[in-house]
Short mmCIF file of C-alpha atoms in Angstrom, two decimals:
data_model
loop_
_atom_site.label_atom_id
_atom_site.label_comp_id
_atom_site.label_asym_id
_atom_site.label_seq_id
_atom_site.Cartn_x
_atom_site.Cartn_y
_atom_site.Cartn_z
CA UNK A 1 -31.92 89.21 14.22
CA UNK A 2 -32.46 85.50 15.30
CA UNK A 3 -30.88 82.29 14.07
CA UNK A 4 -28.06 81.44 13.03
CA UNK A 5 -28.70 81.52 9.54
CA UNK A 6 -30.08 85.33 9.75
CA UNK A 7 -28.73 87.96 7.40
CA UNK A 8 -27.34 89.47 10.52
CA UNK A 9 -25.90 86.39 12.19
CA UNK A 10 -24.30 86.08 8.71
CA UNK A 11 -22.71 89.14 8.53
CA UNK A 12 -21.29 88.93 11.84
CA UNK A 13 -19.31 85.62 10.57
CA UNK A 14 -18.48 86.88 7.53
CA UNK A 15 -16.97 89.98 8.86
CA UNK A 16 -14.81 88.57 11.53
CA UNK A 17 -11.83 87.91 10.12
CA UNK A 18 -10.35 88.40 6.33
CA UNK A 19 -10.35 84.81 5.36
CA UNK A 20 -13.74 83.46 6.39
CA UNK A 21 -14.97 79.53 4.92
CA UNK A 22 -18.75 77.96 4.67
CA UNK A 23 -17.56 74.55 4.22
CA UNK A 24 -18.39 70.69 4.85
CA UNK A 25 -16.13 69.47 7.85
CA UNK A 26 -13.93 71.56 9.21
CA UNK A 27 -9.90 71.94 7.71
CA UNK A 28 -8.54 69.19 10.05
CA UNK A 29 -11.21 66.90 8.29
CA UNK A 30 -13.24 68.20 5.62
CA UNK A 31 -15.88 65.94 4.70
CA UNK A 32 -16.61 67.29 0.72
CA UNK A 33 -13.94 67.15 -1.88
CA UNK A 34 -14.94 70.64 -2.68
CA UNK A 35 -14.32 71.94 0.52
CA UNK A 36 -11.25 69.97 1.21
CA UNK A 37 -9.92 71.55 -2.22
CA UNK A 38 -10.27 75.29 -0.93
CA UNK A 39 -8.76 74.05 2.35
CA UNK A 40 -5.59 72.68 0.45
CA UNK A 41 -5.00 75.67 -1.59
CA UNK A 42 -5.24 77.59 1.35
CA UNK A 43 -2.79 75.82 2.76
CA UNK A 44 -0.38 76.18 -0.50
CA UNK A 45 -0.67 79.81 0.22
CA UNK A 46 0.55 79.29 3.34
CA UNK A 47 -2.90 80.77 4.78
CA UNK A 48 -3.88 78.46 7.78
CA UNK A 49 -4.88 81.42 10.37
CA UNK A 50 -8.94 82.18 9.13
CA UNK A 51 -12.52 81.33 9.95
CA UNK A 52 -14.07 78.01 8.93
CA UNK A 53 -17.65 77.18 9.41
CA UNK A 54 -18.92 73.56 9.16
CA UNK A 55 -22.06 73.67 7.68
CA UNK A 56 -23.29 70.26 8.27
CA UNK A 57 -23.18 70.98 12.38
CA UNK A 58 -26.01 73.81 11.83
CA UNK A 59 -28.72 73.91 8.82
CA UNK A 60 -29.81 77.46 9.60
CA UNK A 61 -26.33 79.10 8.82
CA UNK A 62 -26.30 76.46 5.59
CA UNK A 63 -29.16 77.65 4.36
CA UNK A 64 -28.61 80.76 5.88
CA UNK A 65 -25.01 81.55 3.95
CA UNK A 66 -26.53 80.32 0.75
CA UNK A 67 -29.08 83.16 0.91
CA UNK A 68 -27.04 85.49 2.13
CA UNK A 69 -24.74 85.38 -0.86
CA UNK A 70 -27.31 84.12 -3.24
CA UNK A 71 -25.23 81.50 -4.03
CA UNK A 72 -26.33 77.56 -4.34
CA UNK A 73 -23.79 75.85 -2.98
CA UNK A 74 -21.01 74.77 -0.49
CA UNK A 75 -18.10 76.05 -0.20
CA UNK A 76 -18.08 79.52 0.31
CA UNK A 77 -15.07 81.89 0.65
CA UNK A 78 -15.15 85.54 1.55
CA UNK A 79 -12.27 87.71 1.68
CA UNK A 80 -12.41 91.05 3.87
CA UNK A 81 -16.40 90.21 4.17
CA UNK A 82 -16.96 89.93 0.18
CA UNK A 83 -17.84 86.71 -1.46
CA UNK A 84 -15.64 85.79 -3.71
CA UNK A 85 -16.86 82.18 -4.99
CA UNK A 86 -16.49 78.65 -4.59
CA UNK A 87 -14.10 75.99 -5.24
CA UNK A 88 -13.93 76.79 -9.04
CA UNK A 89 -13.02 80.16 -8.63
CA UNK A 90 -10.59 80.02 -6.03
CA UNK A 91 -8.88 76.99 -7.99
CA UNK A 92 -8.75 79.84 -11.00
CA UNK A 93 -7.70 82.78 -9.01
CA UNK A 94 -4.82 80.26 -7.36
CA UNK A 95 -3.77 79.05 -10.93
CA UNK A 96 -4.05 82.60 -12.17
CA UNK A 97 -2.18 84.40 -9.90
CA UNK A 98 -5.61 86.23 -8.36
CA UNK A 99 -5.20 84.92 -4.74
CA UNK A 100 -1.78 86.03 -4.08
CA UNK A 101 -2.54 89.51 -4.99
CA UNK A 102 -6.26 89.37 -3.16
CA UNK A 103 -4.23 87.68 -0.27
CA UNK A 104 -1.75 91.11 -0.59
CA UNK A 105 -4.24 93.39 -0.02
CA UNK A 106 -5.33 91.44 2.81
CA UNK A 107 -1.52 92.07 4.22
CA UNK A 108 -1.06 88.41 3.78
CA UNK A 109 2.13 87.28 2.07
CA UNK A 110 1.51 84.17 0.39
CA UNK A 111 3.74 81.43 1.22
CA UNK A 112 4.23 80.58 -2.96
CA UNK A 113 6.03 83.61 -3.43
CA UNK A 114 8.78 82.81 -0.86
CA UNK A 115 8.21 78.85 -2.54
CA UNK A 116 9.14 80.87 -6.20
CA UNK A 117 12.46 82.91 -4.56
CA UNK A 118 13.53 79.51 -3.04
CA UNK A 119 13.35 78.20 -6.61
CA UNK A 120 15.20 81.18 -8.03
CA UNK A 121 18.27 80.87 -5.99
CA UNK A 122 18.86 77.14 -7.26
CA UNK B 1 -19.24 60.98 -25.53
CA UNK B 2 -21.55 61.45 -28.90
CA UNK B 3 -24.52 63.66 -28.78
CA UNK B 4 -26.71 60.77 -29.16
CA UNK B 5 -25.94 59.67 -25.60
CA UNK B 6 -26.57 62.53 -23.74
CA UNK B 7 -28.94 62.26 -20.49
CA UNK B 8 -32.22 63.42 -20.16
CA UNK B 9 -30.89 65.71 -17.43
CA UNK B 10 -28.17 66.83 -19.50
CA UNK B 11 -30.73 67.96 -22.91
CA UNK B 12 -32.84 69.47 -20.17
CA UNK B 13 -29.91 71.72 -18.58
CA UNK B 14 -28.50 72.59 -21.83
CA UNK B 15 -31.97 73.55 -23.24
CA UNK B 16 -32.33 75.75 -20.53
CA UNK B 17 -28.86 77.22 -21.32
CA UNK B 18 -29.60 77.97 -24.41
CA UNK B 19 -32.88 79.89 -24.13
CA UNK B 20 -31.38 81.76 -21.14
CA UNK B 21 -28.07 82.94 -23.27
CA UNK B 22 -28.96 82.99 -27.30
CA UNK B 23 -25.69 85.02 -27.32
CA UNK B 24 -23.72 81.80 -26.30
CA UNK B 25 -21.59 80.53 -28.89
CA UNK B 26 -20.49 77.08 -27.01
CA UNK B 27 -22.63 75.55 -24.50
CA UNK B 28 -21.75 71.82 -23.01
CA UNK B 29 -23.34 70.05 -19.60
CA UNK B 30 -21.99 67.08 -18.34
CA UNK B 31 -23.72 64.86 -15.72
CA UNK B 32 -20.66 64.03 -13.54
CA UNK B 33 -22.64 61.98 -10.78
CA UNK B 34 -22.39 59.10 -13.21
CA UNK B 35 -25.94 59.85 -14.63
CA UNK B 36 -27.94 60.24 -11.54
CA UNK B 37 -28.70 63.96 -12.23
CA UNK B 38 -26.90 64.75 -9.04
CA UNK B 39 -23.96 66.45 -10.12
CA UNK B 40 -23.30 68.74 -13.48
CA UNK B 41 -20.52 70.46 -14.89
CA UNK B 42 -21.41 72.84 -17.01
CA UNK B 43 -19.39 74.89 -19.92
CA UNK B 44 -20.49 78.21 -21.48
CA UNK B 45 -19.15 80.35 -23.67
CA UNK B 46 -20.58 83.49 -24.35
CA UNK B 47 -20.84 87.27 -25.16
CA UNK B 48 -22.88 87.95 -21.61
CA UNK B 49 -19.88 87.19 -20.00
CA UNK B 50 -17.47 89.86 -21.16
CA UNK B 51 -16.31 92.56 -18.85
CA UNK B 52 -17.42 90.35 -15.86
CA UNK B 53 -15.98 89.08 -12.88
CA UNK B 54 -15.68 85.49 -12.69
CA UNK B 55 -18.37 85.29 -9.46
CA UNK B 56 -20.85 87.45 -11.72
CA UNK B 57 -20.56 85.17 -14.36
CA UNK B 58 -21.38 82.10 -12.18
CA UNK B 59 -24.21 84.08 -10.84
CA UNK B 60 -25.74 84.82 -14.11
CA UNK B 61 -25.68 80.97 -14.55
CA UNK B 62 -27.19 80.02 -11.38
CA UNK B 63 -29.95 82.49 -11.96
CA UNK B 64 -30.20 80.93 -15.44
CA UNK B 65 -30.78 77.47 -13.17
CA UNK B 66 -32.40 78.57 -10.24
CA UNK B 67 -35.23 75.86 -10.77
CA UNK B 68 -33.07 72.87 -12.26
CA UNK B 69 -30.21 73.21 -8.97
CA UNK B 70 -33.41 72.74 -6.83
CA UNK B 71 -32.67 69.22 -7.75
CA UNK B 72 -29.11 69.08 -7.72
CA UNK B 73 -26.74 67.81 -5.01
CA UNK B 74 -23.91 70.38 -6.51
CA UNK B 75 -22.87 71.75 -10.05
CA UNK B 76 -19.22 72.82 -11.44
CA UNK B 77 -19.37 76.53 -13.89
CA UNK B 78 -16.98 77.14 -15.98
CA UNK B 79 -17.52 80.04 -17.96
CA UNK B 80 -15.82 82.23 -21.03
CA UNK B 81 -15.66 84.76 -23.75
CA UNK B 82 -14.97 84.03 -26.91
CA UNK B 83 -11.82 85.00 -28.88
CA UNK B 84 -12.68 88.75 -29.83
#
């Protein structure tokens, strides 16, 4: 296919690694408080090893990635190449529980649950 | 906020809510860009929802606003079932 924003260039990205981010900025310096949220409870998990895209450097893949998942808006988060929602939703499946046990089939141990042993032993 | 005050934006979204769900039993649509029609979170409660994953549900409501988040710069969903 050709563009960046092509269903195939998309695939590519979103299949290259089991944590994969559409977001404003990049995690050093995100530049949307949306995407700076999924790039903080990322971090809570301990999760700092994944894919992050900065959407504002290329409007093919922004438009591109919102067509591609059919989805309106920025950020994006796909585990294991499946979309799995924005901001909102990750906030819920963090406050829920969801994201350590998505993150566990992902074999990635989420830093909380060595946070909640700590917090055990006092 | 009363009713009375609500934007034009915000009658227009939640009109558009509420022919695209009947089922709903709670709908609300806040303009959080300060009024500027930029920005809306949205709250819906409703039968359509049951049984689905959270990403479905948000789908169903950005199909539901396909035409109206033409305009926006970004909306918030947050979406439920009622108490069976």
């Amino acid at each position: 296919g050709g563009g960046s924003g092509s269903r195939e260039a998309v695939e590519r990205l979103v299949r290259a690694h089991p944590v994969v981010v559409f977001m404003k900025g990049s995690p050093a310096q995100p530049l949307c408080g949306f995407s700076n949220a999924v790039v903080q409870i990322l971090r809570l998990h301990g999760v700092e090893d994944y894919r992050a895209h900065d959407v504002l450097q290329d409007p093919d893949l922004r438009q591109g990635i919102k067509n591609y998942s059919n989805w309106p808006t920025i950020p994006q988060v796909y585990l294991n190449g499946e979309f799995v929602g924005g901001c909102d939703i990750l906030l819920q499946m963090h406050q829920n529980g969801d994201l350590v046990e998505e993150l566990k089939k992902l074999g990635i141990r989420s830093a909380l649950l060595d946070a909640e042993k700590d917090q055990d032993k006092k | 906020r009363s009713f009375a005050s609500q934007t034009d934006g915000e009658a227009r979204v939640t009109r558009v809510l509420r022919e695209k769900f009947p089922r709903a039993s709670a709908i609300k649509v806040v303009d959080i860009s300060g009024g500027c029609g930029a920005m809306y979170e949205i709250h819906i409660e409703s039968e359509d929802f049951r049984e689905k994953r959270t990403v479905q549900q948000h789908q169903m409501v950005n199909q539901a606003l396909s035409e109206e988040i033409k305009s926006m710069h970004g909306l918030r969903i947050f979406t439920s079932t009622p108490k069976p």
